[in-house]
Coordinates of N, CA and C in Angstrom, one line a residue:
R29 N -35.3 1.4 17.7 CA -36.8 1.1 17.6 C -37.1 -0.1 18.5
F30 N -38.1 0.0 19.5 CA -38.5 -1.1 20.3 C -39.8 -1.6 19.5
F31 N -39.6 -2.4 18.7 CA -40.9 -3.3 17.8 C -41.2 -4.4 18.6
P32 N -42.5 -4.8 18.3 CA -43.2 -6.0 18.8 C -42.3 -7.2 18.4
R33 N -42.2 -8.2 19.2 CA -41.5 -9.4 18.8 C -42.5 -10.3 17.9
T34 N -43.9 -10.1 18.1 CA -44.9 -10.8 17.3 C -46.2 -10.3 17.6
Y35 N -47.4 -10.9 17.1 CA -48.5 -10.5 17.2 C -49.5 -11.5 17.6
Q36 N -50.5 -11.2 18.3 CA -51.8 -12.2 18.4 C -53.0 -11.6 17.9
D37 N -53.9 -12.4 17.1 CA -55.0 -11.8 16.6 C -56.2 -12.2 17.8
R38 N -56.4 -11.2 18.5 CA -57.4 -11.6 19.6 C -58.9 -11.1 19.3
R39 N -59.2 -11.0 17.9 CA -60.5 -10.7 17.5 C -61.4 -11.9 17.7
S40 N -60.7 -13.1 18.0 CA -61.5 -14.3 18.1 C -60.6 -15.2 18.9
F41 N -61.3 -16.1 19.7 CA -60.4 -17.1 20.4 C -60.9 -18.5 19.9
T42 N -59.9 -19.4 20.4 CA -60.2 -20.9 20.2 C -61.1 -21.5 21.4
A43 N -62.1 -22.1 21.2 CA -62.7 -22.9 22.3 C -61.8 -23.9 23.0
L44 N -61.9 -24.2 24.2 CA -60.9 -25.2 24.7 C -61.0 -26.5 24.2
H45 N -62.4 -26.7 24.0 CA -62.6 -28.3 23.5 C -62.1 -28.3 21.9
H46 N -61.6 -27.2 21.3 CA -61.2 -27.4 19.9 C -59.7 -27.1 19.9
F47 N -58.9 -27.1 21.1 CA -57.6 -26.9 21.1 C -56.8 -28.2 20.5
S48 N -55.7 -27.9 19.8 CA -55.1 -28.9 19.1 C -53.6 -29.0 19.6
S49 N -52.9 -30.2 19.1 CA -51.6 -30.3 19.6 C -50.5 -30.1 18.6
D50 N -51.2 -29.7 17.3 CA -50.2 -29.3 16.4 C -49.6 -28.0 16.2
A51 N -50.5 -27.0 16.8 CA -50.2 -25.6 16.8 C -50.5 -25.0 17.9
Q52 N -49.9 -23.7 18.2 CA -50.5 -22.9 19.3 C -51.7 -22.4 19.1
N53 N -52.6 -22.6 20.2 CA -53.9 -22.1 20.4 C -54.2 -20.9 21.3
L54 N -55.1 -20.1 21.1 CA -55.1 -18.8 21.9 C -56.7 -18.9 22.4
A55 N -56.7 -18.6 23.9 CA -58.0 -18.8 24.4 C -58.1 -17.8 25.6
L56 N -59.3 -17.2 25.8 CA -59.8 -16.4 26.9 C -60.5 -17.3 28.0
V57 N -59.8 -17.5 29.3 CA -60.4 -18.4 30.2 C -60.2 -17.7 31.5
T58 N -61.1 -18.4 32.4 CA -61.2 -17.8 33.7 C -60.7 -19.1 34.8
I59 N -60.0 -18.6 35.8 CA -59.4 -19.7 36.8 C -60.7 -20.2 37.6
K60 N -60.8 -21.5 37.8 CA -61.7 -22.0 38.5 C -61.0 -22.7 39.8
F61 N -59.8 -23.1 39.7 CA -59.3 -23.6 40.8 C -57.7 -23.8 40.7
V62 N -56.9 -23.6 41.6 CA -55.5 -23.7 41.6 C -55.1 -24.9 42.4
H63 N -54.5 -26.0 41.8 CA -54.1 -27.2 42.4 C -52.8 -27.1 43.2
E64 N -52.8 -27.6 44.3 CA -51.6 -27.7 45.0 C -50.7 -28.9 44.5
S65 N -49.6 -28.9 44.3 CA -48.5 -29.6 44.0 C -47.3 -29.9 44.9
P66 N -46.8 -30.9 45.1 CA -45.8 -31.2 46.1 C -44.5 -30.6 45.2
P67 N -43.5 -30.0 46.1 CA -42.3 -29.7 45.5 C -41.5 -30.7 44.8
K68 N -41.0 -30.5 43.6 CA -40.3 -31.4 42.6 C -39.0 -30.5 42.1
K69 N -38.2 -31.2 41.5 CA -37.1 -30.6 40.8 C -37.7 -29.8 39.7
M70 N -38.7 -30.0 38.9 CA -39.3 -29.2 37.9 C -40.8 -28.9 38.6
S71 N -40.9 -27.5 38.5 CA -42.0 -27.0 39.1 C -43.0 -27.1 38.1
V72 N -44.2 -27.5 38.6 CA -45.5 -27.8 37.8 C -46.8 -27.3 38.4
L73 N -47.2 -26.0 37.7 CA -48.6 -25.5 38.2 C -49.5 -26.0 37.5
K74 N -50.6 -26.7 38.0 CA -51.8 -27.1 37.4 C -53.1 -26.2 37.9
V75 N -53.8 -25.8 37.0 CA -55.0 -24.9 37.2 C -56.1 -25.2 36.3
S76 N -57.3 -25.4 37.1 CA -58.5 -25.7 36.3 C -59.0 -24.4 35.8
I77 N -59.2 -24.5 34.6 CA -59.8 -23.3 33.8 C -61.1 -23.5 33.0
S78 N -61.8 -22.5 32.7 CA -63.0 -22.6 31.9 C -63.1 -21.4 30.9
D79 N -63.6 -21.8 29.7 CA -63.9 -20.7 28.8 C -65.3 -20.2 28.8
G80 N -66.1 -20.8 29.7 CA -67.6 -20.4 29.6 C -68.3 -21.7 29.2
K81 N -67.8 -22.6 28.5 CA -68.7 -23.6 28.0 C -67.8 -24.9 28.5
T82 N -66.5 -25.0 28.2 CA -65.6 -26.2 28.8 C -64.6 -25.8 29.7
E83 N -64.4 -26.7 30.5 CA -63.5 -26.9 31.5 C -62.2 -27.8 31.3
A84 N -61.2 -27.4 31.5 CA -59.8 -28.1 31.2 C -58.8 -27.8 32.2
V85 N -57.8 -28.7 32.2 CA -56.7 -28.6 33.1 C -55.4 -27.8 32.4
A86 N -54.9 -26.7 32.7 CA -53.9 -26.2 32.2 C -52.7 -26.2 33.0
V87 N -51.4 -26.4 32.3 CA -50.1 -26.7 33.1 C -49.1 -25.6 32.7
W88 N -48.5 -25.2 33.8 CA -47.3 -24.2 33.5 C -46.1 -24.9 34.2
F89 N -45.1 -24.9 33.3 CA -43.7 -25.6 33.9 C -42.9 -24.7 34.2
N90 N -42.1 -24.9 35.5 CA -41.1 -23.8 36.0 C -41.7 -22.5 36.0
Q91 N -42.9 -22.2 36.4 CA -43.4 -20.9 36.6 C -44.3 -20.8 37.9
S92 N -43.6 -21.1 39.0 CA -44.3 -21.4 40.1 C -44.6 -20.0 40.6
F93 N -44.0 -18.8 40.4 CA -44.3 -17.7 40.8 C -45.6 -17.0 40.5
L94 N -46.2 -17.7 39.4 CA -47.6 -17.3 39.0 C -48.7 -17.8 40.0
K95 N -48.2 -18.6 40.9 CA -49.2 -19.2 42.0 C -49.5 -18.0 42.9
K96 N -48.7 -17.0 43.0 CA -49.1 -16.1 43.9 C -50.2 -15.2 43.3
T97 N -50.2 -15.1 42.1 CA -51.2 -14.2 41.3 C -52.3 -14.8 40.9
F98 N -52.6 -16.3 40.7 CA -53.6 -17.1 40.2 C -54.5 -17.1 41.3
K99 N -55.8 -16.7 41.1 CA -56.9 -16.8 42.0 C -58.2 -17.2 41.4
P100 N -59.0 -18.0 41.9 CA -60.2 -18.1 41.3 C -61.0 -17.0 40.9
G101 N -61.6 -16.9 39.6 CA -62.3 -15.9 39.0 C -61.4 -14.9 38.1
L102 N -60.1 -15.1 38.3 CA -59.2 -14.3 37.6 C -59.4 -14.7 36.1
K103 N -59.3 -13.7 35.2 CA -59.3 -13.9 33.7 C -57.8 -14.0 33.3
L104 N -57.5 -15.0 32.2 CA -56.2 -15.0 31.6 C -56.4 -15.1 30.1
I105 N -55.4 -14.8 29.2 CA -55.4 -15.1 27.8 C -54.2 -16.1 27.8
I106 N -54.5 -17.4 27.5 CA -53.3 -18.3 27.3 C -53.0 -18.6 25.9
S107 N -51.8 -19.1 25.7 CA -51.4 -19.7 24.4 C -50.8 -20.9 24.7
G108 N -51.3 -22.1 24.0 CA -50.5 -23.3 24.4 C -51.1 -24.3 23.5
K109 N -50.8 -25.5 23.7 CA -51.2 -26.8 23.0 C -51.8 -27.9 23.8
K110 N -52.7 -28.6 23.3 CA -53.3 -29.8 24.1 C -52.3 -31.0 23.9
E111 N -52.1 -31.5 25.0 CA -51.1 -32.6 25.4 C -51.8 -33.7 26.1
Y112 N -51.7 -35.0 25.7 CA -52.0 -36.0 26.5 C -51.2 -36.5 27.6
N113 N -51.5 -36.6 28.9 CA -50.9 -36.9 30.1 C -50.9 -38.3 30.3
R114 N -50.1 -39.3 29.9 CA -50.4 -40.8 30.2 C -50.3 -41.1 31.7
F115 N -49.9 -40.4 32.5 CA -49.8 -40.9 34.0 C -51.1 -40.6 34.5
L116 N -51.8 -39.3 34.0 CA -53.2 -39.1 34.7 C -54.2 -39.7 33.6
N117 N -53.8 -40.1 32.6 CA -54.9 -40.6 31.4 C -55.8 -39.4 31.1
L118 N -55.4 -38.4 31.0 CA -56.3 -37.1 30.4 C -55.5 -36.0 29.6
D119 N -56.3 -35.4 28.9 CA -55.8 -34.3 28.1 C -55.4 -33.2 28.9
Q120 N -54.5 -32.2 28.6 CA -54.2 -31.1 29.4 C -53.6 -30.1 28.4
I121 N -53.7 -28.8 28.7 CA -53.1 -27.9 27.8 C -51.9 -27.3 28.5
V122 N -50.7 -27.4 28.0 CA -49.5 -26.9 28.2 C -49.5 -25.7 27.8
V123 N -49.2 -24.6 28.5 CA -49.2 -23.0 28.5 C -47.8 -22.7 28.1
S124 N -47.6 -21.8 26.9 CA -46.5 -21.3 26.5 C -46.4 -19.8 27.1
E125 N -47.6 -19.1 26.8 CA -47.6 -17.8 27.1 C -48.8 -17.3 27.8
T126 N -48.7 -16.6 28.9 CA -49.9 -16.1 29.7 C -49.9 -14.6 29.8
E127 N -51.2 -14.1 29.7 CA -51.4 -12.7 30.1 C -52.5 -12.6 31.3
V128 N -52.3 -11.9 32.2 CA -53.2 -12.0 33.4 C -53.9 -10.7 33.2
L129 N -55.4 -10.7 33.3 CA -56.1 -9.6 33.1 C -56.9 -9.2 34.6
M130 N -56.1 -8.4 35.2 CA -56.5 -8.0 36.6 C -57.8 -7.1 36.6
T131 N -58.3 -6.4 35.6 CA -59.4 -5.6 35.6 C -60.2 -5.6 34.3
D132 N -61.4 -5.2 34.4 CA -62.3 -5.0 33.2 C -61.8 -4.4 32.3
N133 N -61.1 -3.3 32.6 CA -60.4 -2.4 31.6 C -59.4 -3.0 31.0
A134 N -58.6 -3.8 31.6 CA -57.3 -4.6 31.2 C -58.1 -5.7 30.1
L135 N -59.2 -6.2 30.4 CA -59.8 -7.3 29.5 C -60.4 -6.4 28.2
K136 N -60.8 -5.2 28.3 CA -61.4 -4.6 27.2 C -60.1 -4.1 26.2
E137 N -59.0 -3.7 26.8 CA -57.9 -3.3 26.1 C -57.0 -4.5 25.4
A138 N -57.3 -5.7 25.9 CA -56.6 -6.9 25.5 C -57.2 -7.8 24.5
T139 N -58.4 -7.3 24.1 CA -59.3 -8.2 23.4 C -60.1 -7.5 22.3
G140 N -60.5 -8.1 21.1 CA -61.1 -7.6 20.2 C -60.3 -6.9 19.2
K141 N -59.0 -7.2 19.2 CA -58.1 -6.6 18.2 C -56.8 -7.3 18.0
I142 N -55.8 -6.9 17.1 CA -54.6 -7.5 16.9 C -53.8 -7.0 17.8
V143 N -53.2 -7.6 18.7 CA -52.3 -7.0 19.9 C -51.0 -7.4 19.7
P144 N -50.0 -6.3 19.9 CA -48.5 -6.6 19.8 C -48.0 -7.2 21.0
L145 N -47.1 -8.1 20.9 CA -46.4 -8.5 22.0 C -45.0 -8.3 22.1
Y146 N -44.6 -7.5 22.9 CA -43.2 -7.0 23.0 C -42.2 -7.9 23.7
P147 N -40.9 -7.7 23.7 CA -39.9 -8.5 24.4 C -40.1 -8.2 25.9
H148 N -40.0 -9.4 26.7 CA -40.4 -9.1 28.0 C -39.2 -8.3 28.9
L149 N -39.8 -7.3 29.6 CA -39.0 -6.5 30.5 C -39.4 -6.9 31.9
Q150 N -38.2 -7.1 32.6 CA -38.5 -7.5 34.2 C -39.1 -6.4 34.9
G151 N -40.3 -7.0 35.5 CA -40.9 -6.0 36.5 C -42.0 -5.3 35.9
M152 N -42.1 -5.5 34.5 CA -43.2 -4.8 33.8 C -44.1 -5.9 33.2
S153 N -45.6 -5.8 33.2 CA -46.5 -6.7 32.7 C -46.8 -6.4 31.2
A154 N -47.1 -7.2 30.4 CA -47.5 -6.9 29.3 C -48.5 -5.9 28.9
V155 N -49.5 -5.9 29.8 CA -50.6 -5.0 29.9 C -50.1 -3.6 29.9
T156 N -49.1 -3.5 30.9 CA -48.6 -2.2 31.2 C -47.5 -1.7 30.1
H157 N -46.9 -2.7 29.6 CA -46.1 -2.3 28.5 C -46.6 -1.7 27.3
R158 N -47.7 -2.5 26.8 CA -48.6 -2.1 25.7 C -49.3 -0.6 25.9
H159 N -49.5 -0.5 27.1 CA -50.3 0.8 27.5 C -49.3 1.8 27.3
I160 N -48.1 1.8 27.7 CA -47.0 2.9 27.7 C -46.7 3.1 26.1
M161 N -46.6 2.0 25.4 CA -46.4 2.1 23.9 C -47.5 2.9 23.2
K162 N -48.7 2.6 23.5 CA -50.1 3.3 22.8 C -49.9 4.8 23.2
E163 N -49.5 5.2 24.6 CA -49.5 6.5 25.0 C -48.5 7.2 24.1
I164 N -47.3 6.5 24.1 CA -46.1 7.2 23.1 C -46.7 7.5 21.8
I165 N -47.4 6.5 21.1 CA -47.5 6.6 19.7 C -48.8 7.5 19.4
Q166 N -49.7 7.5 20.3 CA -50.8 8.4 20.3 C -50.4 9.9 20.4
H167 N -49.2 10.2 21.3 CA -49.1 11.7 21.4 C -47.7 12.0 20.8
L168 N -47.4 11.0 19.8 CA -46.2 11.4 18.8 C -46.3 12.6 18.1
V169 N -45.4 13.5 18.0 CA -45.2 14.7 17.2 C -45.2 14.4 15.8
P170 N -45.6 15.3 14.9 CA -45.5 15.0 13.5 C -44.3 14.5 13.1
I171 N -43.7 13.4 12.3 CA -42.6 13.0 11.8 C -42.3 13.6 10.5
I172 N -41.3 14.2 10.1 CA -41.0 14.6 8.7 C -40.2 13.5 8.0
D173 N -40.9 12.7 7.1 CA -40.4 11.7 6.5 C -39.3 12.1 5.6
P174 N -38.1 11.5 5.7 CA -36.7 11.8 4.9 C -37.0 11.2 3.6
L175 N -37.7 10.5 3.3 CA -37.9 9.8 2.0 C -38.8 10.8 1.1
P176 N -38.7 11.1 -0.1 CA -39.6 12.2 -0.8 C -40.7 11.2 -1.1
D177 N -41.8 11.9 -1.5 CA -43.1 11.3 -1.7 C -43.0 10.5 -3.0
M178 N -42.4 11.3 -3.9 CA -42.2 10.5 -5.2 C -41.6 9.2 -5.2
L179 N -40.4 9.1 -4.5 CA -39.9 7.8 -4.2 C -40.5 6.8 -3.3
R180 N -41.2 7.1 -2.4 CA -42.1 6.3 -1.5 C -43.1 5.7 -2.6
K181 N -43.9 6.7 -3.1 CA -45.0 6.1 -4.0 C -44.5 5.1 -5.2
S182 N -43.3 5.4 -5.6 CA -42.8 4.5 -6.7 C -42.3 3.1 -6.3
L183 N -42.0 3.1 -5.0 CA -41.5 1.9 -4.2 C -42.7 1.1 -3.6
H184 N -44.0 1.8 -3.5 CA -45.1 1.4 -2.8 C -44.8 1.2 -1.2
L185 N -44.2 2.3 -0.8 CA -43.9 2.5 0.8 C -44.8 3.3 1.4
S186 N -45.1 3.0 2.7 CA -46.1 3.6 3.6 C -45.2 4.8 4.2
G187 N -46.0 5.8 4.7 CA -45.2 7.0 5.4 C -44.6 6.5 6.6
L188 N -43.7 7.2 7.2 CA -42.9 6.9 8.4 C -43.9 7.1 9.6
Q189 N -44.7 8.0 9.7 CA -45.6 8.1 10.9 C -46.7 7.1 10.8
E190 N -47.1 6.9 9.6 CA -48.1 6.0 9.3 C -47.5 4.3 9.8
S191 N -46.4 4.2 9.4 CA -45.8 3.1 9.9 C -45.6 2.8 11.3
Y192 N -45.2 3.7 12.1 CA -45.0 3.7 13.4 C -46.4 3.3 14.1
K193 N -47.4 3.8 13.7 CA -48.8 3.6 14.1 C -49.2 2.2 13.8
A194 N -48.9 1.8 12.7 CA -49.4 0.5 12.2 C -48.7 -0.7 12.9
I195 N -47.4 -0.5 13.2 CA -46.6 -1.5 13.9 C -46.7 -1.6 15.2
H196 N -47.3 -0.4 16.0 CA -47.5 -0.6 17.4 C -48.9 -0.7 17.8
L197 N -50.0 0.1 16.8 CA -51.4 0.1 17.1 C -52.0 -0.6 15.7
P198 N -51.9 -1.8 15.5 CA -52.4 -2.5 14.3 C -53.7 -2.6 14.1
N199 N -54.4 -2.2 13.1 CA -55.7 -2.5 12.6 C -55.8 -3.9 11.7
S200 N -54.8 -4.1 11.1 CA -54.9 -5.4 10.1 C -53.4 -6.0 10.1
T201 N -53.4 -7.2 9.7 CA -52.1 -7.8 9.3 C -51.6 -7.1 8.0
E202 N -52.3 -6.7 7.0 CA -51.7 -6.2 6.1 C -51.2 -4.8 6.3
G203 N -51.6 -4.0 7.2 CA -51.0 -2.8 7.7 C -49.6 -3.2 8.4
I204 N -49.6 -4.2 9.2 CA -48.5 -4.6 9.9 C -47.4 -5.0 8.7
E205 N -47.8 -5.6 7.8 CA -46.8 -6.1 6.8 C -46.1 -4.9 6.1
K206 N -47.0 -3.9 5.8 CA -46.7 -2.7 4.9 C -45.7 -1.8 5.9
A207 N -46.1 -1.7 7.0 CA -45.0 -1.1 8.1 C -43.9 -1.8 8.3
R208 N -43.9 -3.1 8.2 CA -42.8 -4.0 8.2 C -41.6 -3.8 7.1
Q209 N -42.5 -3.6 5.7 CA -41.6 -3.4 4.5 C -41.0 -2.2 4.6
R210 N -41.6 -1.1 5.3 CA -41.0 0.1 5.3 C -39.8 0.4 6.3
F211 N -39.8 -0.4 7.2 CA -38.8 -0.3 8.1 C -37.6 -1.2 7.7
V212 N -37.9 -2.4 6.9 CA -36.8 -3.1 6.4 C -36.0 -2.3 5.5
F213 N -37.1 -1.7 4.7 CA -36.3 -0.9 3.6 C -35.5 0.2 4.0
D214 N -35.9 1.0 5.0 CA -35.3 2.1 5.8 C -33.8 1.4 6.4
E215 N -33.8 0.1 6.9 CA -32.6 -0.3 7.4 C -31.6 -0.6 6.2
F216 N -31.9 -1.2 5.3 CA -31.0 -1.5 4.3 C -30.7 -0.3 3.5
F217 N -31.6 0.6 3.3 CA -31.3 1.9 2.5 C -30.2 2.8 3.2
Y218 N -30.4 3.1 4.5 CA -29.5 3.8 5.4 C -28.1 2.8 5.5
F219 N -28.1 1.7 5.4 CA -27.0 0.9 5.6 C -26.0 1.1 4.3
Q220 N -26.7 1.0 2.9 CA -26.1 1.2 1.9 C -25.6 2.5 1.7
L221 N -26.4 3.6 2.1 CA -25.7 5.0 2.2 C -24.7 5.1 3.0
K222 N -24.4 4.3 3.9 CA -23.3 4.6 4.7 C -22.1 3.7 4.2
L223 N -22.5 2.7 3.5 CA -21.5 2.2 2.9 C -20.8 2.8 1.6
G224 N -21.8 3.5 1.0 CA -21.4 4.5 -0.1 C -20.5 5.6 0.3
K225 N -20.9 6.3 1.4 CA -20.1 7.4 1.9 C -18.7 6.8 2.3
T226 N -18.7 5.7 3.0 CA -17.4 5.3 3.3 C -16.4 5.1 2.1
R227 N -17.1 4.4 1.1 CA -16.4 4.3 -0.3 C -16.0 5.4 -0.9
L228 N -16.9 6.5 -0.8 CA -16.4 7.7 -1.5 C -15.3 8.5 -0.8
L229 N -15.3 8.4 0.7 CA -14.5 9.0 1.5 C -13.1 8.2 1.3
S230 N -13.0 7.0 1.2 CA -11.8 6.2 0.8 C -11.2 6.6 -0.4
K231 N -12.1 6.8 -1.4 CA -11.4 7.1 -2.8 C -10.8 8.5 -2.8
K232 N -11.5 9.6 -2.0 CA -11.1 10.9 -2.1 C -9.8 11.0 -1.1
G233 N -9.6 10.0 0.0 CA -8.6 10.2 0.7 C -7.4 9.3 0.3
N234 N -7.6 8.4 -0.3 CA -6.6 7.3 -0.7 C -6.7 6.9 -2.3
P235 N -6.6 8.0 -3.1 CA -6.7 7.3 -4.5 C -5.7 6.3 -4.9
S236 N -6.3 5.4 -5.5 CA -5.4 4.1 -6.0 C -4.6 4.5 -7.1
Q237 N -3.3 4.0 -7.2 CA -2.5 4.2 -8.1 C -2.5 3.1 -9.3
P238 N -2.6 3.6 -10.6 CA -2.7 2.7 -11.7 C -1.4 1.8 -11.9
L239 N -1.8 0.7 -12.1 CA -0.5 -0.4 -12.4 C -0.1 -0.2 -13.7
T240 N 1.0 0.1 -13.9 CA 1.6 0.2 -15.2 C 2.7 -1.0 -15.6
T241 N 2.6 -1.4 -16.8 CA 3.6 -2.5 -17.0 C 3.8 -2.4 -18.4
S242 N 5.1 -2.7 -18.9 CA 5.3 -3.0 -20.6 C 4.5 -4.0 -21.2
G243 N 4.2 -5.1 -20.3 CA 3.4 -6.4 -20.8 C 4.2 -7.3 -21.3
N244 N 5.5 -7.2 -21.2 CA 6.3 -8.3 -21.8 C 6.4 -9.5 -21.0
F245 N 6.3 -9.4 -19.5 CA 6.3 -10.5 -18.8 C 4.9 -11.4 -19.0
C246 N 3.9 -10.6 -19.1 CA 2.4 -11.2 -19.3 C 2.5 -11.9 -20.7
K247 N 3.1 -11.2 -21.7 CA 3.1 -12.0 -22.9 C 3.9 -13.1 -22.9
A248 N 5.0 -13.2 -22.2 CA 5.9 -14.4 -22.2 C 5.1 -15.4 -21.5
Y249 N 4.3 -15.1 -20.5 CA 3.6 -16.2 -19.8 C 2.7 -16.7 -20.7
L250 N 1.6 -15.9 -21.4 CA 0.7 -16.4 -22.4 C 1.2 -17.3 -23.4
H251 N 2.4 -16.9 -23.9 CA 3.2 -17.6 -25.0 C 3.5 -19.2 -24.5
R252 N 3.5 -19.3 -23.2 CA 4.0 -20.6 -22.8 C 2.7 -21.5 -22.5
L253 N 1.6 -20.9 -22.6 CA 0.4 -21.7 -22.2 C 0.2 -22.7 -23.4
P254 N -0.2 -23.8 -23.1 CA -0.5 -24.9 -24.2 C -1.8 -24.9 -24.9
Y255 N -2.6 -23.7 -24.7 CA -3.9 -23.4 -25.4 C -3.9 -21.9 -25.6
V256 N -4.8 -21.7 -26.6 CA -5.1 -20.2 -26.9 C -6.1 -19.7 -26.1
L257 N -6.0 -18.5 -25.6 CA -7.2 -17.9 -24.9 C -8.2 -17.5 -25.7
T258 N -9.5 -17.5 -24.9 CA -10.7 -17.0 -25.9 C -10.7 -15.5 -25.8
N259 N -11.7 -15.0 -26.6 CA -11.9 -13.6 -26.7 C -12.5 -13.1 -25.3
A260 N -13.2 -13.8 -24.5 CA -13.6 -13.4 -23.4 C -12.4 -13.2 -22.2
Q261 N -11.8 -14.3 -22.3 CA -10.5 -14.4 -21.4 C -9.5 -13.1 -21.6
E262 N -9.2 -12.9 -22.9 CA -8.3 -11.8 -23.4 C -9.0 -10.4 -22.7
K263 N -10.5 -10.4 -23.0 CA -11.0 -9.1 -22.6 C -10.9 -9.0 -21.0
A264 N -11.1 -9.9 -20.2 CA -11.0 -10.0 -18.8 C -9.5 -9.6 -18.5
I265 N -8.5 -10.1 -19.1 CA -7.1 -9.7 -18.7 C -7.0 -8.2 -19.3
S266 N -7.4 -7.8 -20.2 CA -7.3 -6.4 -20.8 C -8.0 -5.5 -19.6
D267 N -9.1 -5.9 -19.2 CA -9.8 -5.0 -18.1 C -9.0 -4.9 -16.8
I268 N -8.3 -6.0 -16.5 CA -7.8 -5.9 -15.3 C -6.5 -5.2 -15.3

């Protein structure tokens, strides 16, 4: 299963002037200007951005390849933190994740909803990756759920097909959590089934032989102990 690694709630964004240094902030911005920077050991890409009301400087470390893509007017969704630059004596936004929105349709598909973020695949953009997964889920043939309805309802688990849709095309955080619970249950359930089958086959193929003894050695050993066994200890010995 190729599940999302995390999600971003893009039903609303944080204004640039409200960016904090304590947690990741999410913003929809437009590139105003791409700054030229001299070559250094650590590549630093600086870009002037705007959210329509506030302008700021965003910084990408060791991602110089983005310079070929970044152009004035291009829209981005960025996730990052505000950081004070002591050398320039100003606040800047250190970007940790970026999504480039090349078209108006990409902007529409990437905003106003909870968006799944998948593990990075070389040569494939996040937008293309989500589009492929969306097509797969929307054209998914009906899945026969192996868990009986009675069992699912008693454990408060969602259906398998419903869970696939909720995990890849989420409508709410609650739906994501219910889908996650279903897949976690399946993983442990089938793992336990496999272990149970292995134990059953092991018992059938190699039945253990009972240990028989007259008990004289055990009695002699117990007689030498400087204390009397408790009832619980005697019961444990008898069980063994």
